[in-house]
PDB file of C-alpha atoms in Angstrom:
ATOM      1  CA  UNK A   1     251.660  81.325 130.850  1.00 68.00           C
ATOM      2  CA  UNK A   2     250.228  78.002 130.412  1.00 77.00           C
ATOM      3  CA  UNK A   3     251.212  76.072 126.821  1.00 86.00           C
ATOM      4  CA  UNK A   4     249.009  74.009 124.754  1.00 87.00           C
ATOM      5  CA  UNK A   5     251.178  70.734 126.673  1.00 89.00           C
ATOM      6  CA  UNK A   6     249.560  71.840 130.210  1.00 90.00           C
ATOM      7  CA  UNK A   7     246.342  70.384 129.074  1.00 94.00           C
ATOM      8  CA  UNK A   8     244.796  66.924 128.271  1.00 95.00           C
ATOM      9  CA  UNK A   9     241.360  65.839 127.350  1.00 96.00           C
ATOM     10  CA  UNK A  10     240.494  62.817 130.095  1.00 96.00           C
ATOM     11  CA  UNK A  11     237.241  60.894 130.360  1.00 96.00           C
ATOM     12  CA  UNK A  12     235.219  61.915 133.944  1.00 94.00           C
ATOM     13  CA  UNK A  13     232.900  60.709 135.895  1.00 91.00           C
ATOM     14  CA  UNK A  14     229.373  62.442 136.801  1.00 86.00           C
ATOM     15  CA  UNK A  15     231.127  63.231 140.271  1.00 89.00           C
ATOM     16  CA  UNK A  16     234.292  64.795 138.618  1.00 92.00           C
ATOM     17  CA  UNK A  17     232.162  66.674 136.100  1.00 89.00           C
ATOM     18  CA  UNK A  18     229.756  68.673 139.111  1.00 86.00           C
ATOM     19  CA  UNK A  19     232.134  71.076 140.828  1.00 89.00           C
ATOM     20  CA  UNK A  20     232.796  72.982 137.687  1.00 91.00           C
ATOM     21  CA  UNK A  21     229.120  72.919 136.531  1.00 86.00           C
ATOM     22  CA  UNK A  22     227.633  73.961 139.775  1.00 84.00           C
ATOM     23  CA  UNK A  23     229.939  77.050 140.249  1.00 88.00           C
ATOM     24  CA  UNK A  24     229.868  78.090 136.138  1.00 84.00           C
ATOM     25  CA  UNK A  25     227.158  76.960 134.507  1.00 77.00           C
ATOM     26  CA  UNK A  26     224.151  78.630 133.432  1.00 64.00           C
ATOM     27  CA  UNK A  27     221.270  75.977 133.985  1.00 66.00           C
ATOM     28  CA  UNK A  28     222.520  75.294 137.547  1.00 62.00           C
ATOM     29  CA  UNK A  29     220.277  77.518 139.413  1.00 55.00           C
ATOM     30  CA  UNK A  30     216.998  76.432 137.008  1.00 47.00           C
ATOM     31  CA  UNK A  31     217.580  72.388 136.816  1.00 50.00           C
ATOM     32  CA  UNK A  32     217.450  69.718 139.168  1.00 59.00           C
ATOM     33  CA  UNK A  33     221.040  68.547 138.151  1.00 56.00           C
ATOM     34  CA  UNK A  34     222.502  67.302 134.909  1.00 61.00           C
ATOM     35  CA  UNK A  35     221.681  64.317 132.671  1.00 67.00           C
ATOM     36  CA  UNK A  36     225.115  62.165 132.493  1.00 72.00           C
ATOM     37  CA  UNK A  37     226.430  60.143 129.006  1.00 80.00           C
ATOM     38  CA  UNK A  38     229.846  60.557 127.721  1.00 86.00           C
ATOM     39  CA  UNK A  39     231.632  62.847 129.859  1.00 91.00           C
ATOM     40  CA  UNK A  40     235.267  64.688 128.992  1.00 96.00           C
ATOM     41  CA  UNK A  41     236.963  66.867 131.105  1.00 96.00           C
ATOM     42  CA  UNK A  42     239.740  69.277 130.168  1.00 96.00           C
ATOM     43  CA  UNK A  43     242.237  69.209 132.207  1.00 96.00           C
ATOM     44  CA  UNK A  44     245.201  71.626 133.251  1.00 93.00           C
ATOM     45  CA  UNK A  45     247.991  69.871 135.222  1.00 86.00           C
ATOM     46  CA  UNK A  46     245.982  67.931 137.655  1.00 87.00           C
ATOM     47  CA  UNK A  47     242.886  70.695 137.914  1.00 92.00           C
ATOM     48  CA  UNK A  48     239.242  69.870 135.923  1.00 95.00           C
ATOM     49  CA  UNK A  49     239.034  73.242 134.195  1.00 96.00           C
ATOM     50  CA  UNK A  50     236.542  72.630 131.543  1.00 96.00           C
ATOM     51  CA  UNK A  51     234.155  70.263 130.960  1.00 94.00           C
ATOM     52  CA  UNK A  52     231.567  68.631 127.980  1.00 93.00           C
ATOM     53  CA  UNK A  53     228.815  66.388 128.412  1.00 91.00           C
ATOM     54  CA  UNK A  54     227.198  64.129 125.924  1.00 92.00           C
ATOM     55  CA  UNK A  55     224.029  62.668 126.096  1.00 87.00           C
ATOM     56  CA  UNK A  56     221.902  60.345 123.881  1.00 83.00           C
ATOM     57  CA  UNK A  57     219.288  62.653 121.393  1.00 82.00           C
ATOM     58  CA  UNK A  58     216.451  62.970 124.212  1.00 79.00           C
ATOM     59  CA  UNK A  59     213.881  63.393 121.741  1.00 83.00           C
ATOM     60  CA  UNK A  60     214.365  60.631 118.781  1.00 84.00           C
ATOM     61  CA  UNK A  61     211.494  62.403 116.714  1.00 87.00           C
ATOM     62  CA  UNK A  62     214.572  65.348 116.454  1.00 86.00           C
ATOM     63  CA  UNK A  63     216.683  62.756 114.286  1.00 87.00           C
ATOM     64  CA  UNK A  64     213.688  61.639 112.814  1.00 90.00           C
ATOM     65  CA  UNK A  65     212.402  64.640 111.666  1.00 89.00           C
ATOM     66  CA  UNK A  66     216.167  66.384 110.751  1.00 86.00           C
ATOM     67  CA  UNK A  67     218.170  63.473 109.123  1.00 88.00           C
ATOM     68  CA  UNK A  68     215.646  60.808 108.276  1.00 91.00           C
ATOM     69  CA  UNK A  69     217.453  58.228 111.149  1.00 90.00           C
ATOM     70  CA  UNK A  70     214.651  56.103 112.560  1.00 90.00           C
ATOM     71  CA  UNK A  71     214.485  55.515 115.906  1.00 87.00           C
ATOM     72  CA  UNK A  72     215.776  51.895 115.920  1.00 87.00           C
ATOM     73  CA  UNK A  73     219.092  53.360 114.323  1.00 87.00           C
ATOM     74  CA  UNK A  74     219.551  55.628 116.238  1.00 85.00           C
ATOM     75  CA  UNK A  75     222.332  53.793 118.570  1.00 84.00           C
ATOM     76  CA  UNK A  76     225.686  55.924 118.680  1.00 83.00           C
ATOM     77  CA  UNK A  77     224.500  59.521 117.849  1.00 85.00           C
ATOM     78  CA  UNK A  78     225.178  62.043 121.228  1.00 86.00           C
ATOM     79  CA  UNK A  79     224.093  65.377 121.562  1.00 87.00           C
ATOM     80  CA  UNK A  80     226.537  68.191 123.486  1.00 89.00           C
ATOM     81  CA  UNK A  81     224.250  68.735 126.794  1.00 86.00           C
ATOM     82  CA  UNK A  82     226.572  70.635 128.989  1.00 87.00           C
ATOM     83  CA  UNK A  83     229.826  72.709 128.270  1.00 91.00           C
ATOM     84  CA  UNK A  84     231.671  74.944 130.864  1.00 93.00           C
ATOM     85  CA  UNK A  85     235.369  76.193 131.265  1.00 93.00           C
ATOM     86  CA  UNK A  86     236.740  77.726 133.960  1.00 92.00           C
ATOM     87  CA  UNK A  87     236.809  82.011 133.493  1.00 89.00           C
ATOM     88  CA  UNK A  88     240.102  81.950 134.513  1.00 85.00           C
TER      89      UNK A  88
END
C-alpha cells in the first residue's frame, strides 16, 4: 500500500506528459495531440502516474465576457486542458 510520501508533484516536459495521455485519456483518439503550457506530473517513486496540463485561456473573449479581464491583462491566468491518472 502506497502512502501519501510515495508521491511528489514534479514539473514535465510535453515528452514526459504523452505516454500517460495517449494510453488514458479521452480526447486521444479525436485530437491531433495536445496543446502544451505548464505541465505537472504526479509522480509515484520514479513512475509518471498522473498528469495536468495548463494552458493559456484559448479564447480571451471567455475572460472577457466572465470576469471583466481585458485582453491586454490577461498575462498569468491558465486554464486546466488535460488531466489523467493512471487506473491503477
Amino acid at each position: 500500500m502506497s502512502n501519501k510520501q510515495d508521491y511528489s508533484l514534479v514539473l514535465i516536459t510535453k515528452n514526459e506528459a504523452s505516454p500517460l495521455l495517449d494510453k488514458y485519456h479521452y480526447l486521444t483518439g479525436i485530437s491531433r495531440g495536445f496543446k502544451s503550457g505548464f505541465n505537472v506530473g504526479l509522480r509515484h517513486n520514479s513512475q509518471i502516474v498522473g498528469v495536468c496540463i495548463f494552458t493559456g485561456v484559448p479564447v480571451p473573449q471567455i475572460m472577457v465576457g466572465a470576469f471583466g479581464i481585458d485582453k491586454k491583462d490577461q498575462a498569468g491566468f491558465w486554464e486546466l486542458s488535460r488531466l489523467v491518472l493512471e487506473p491503477n
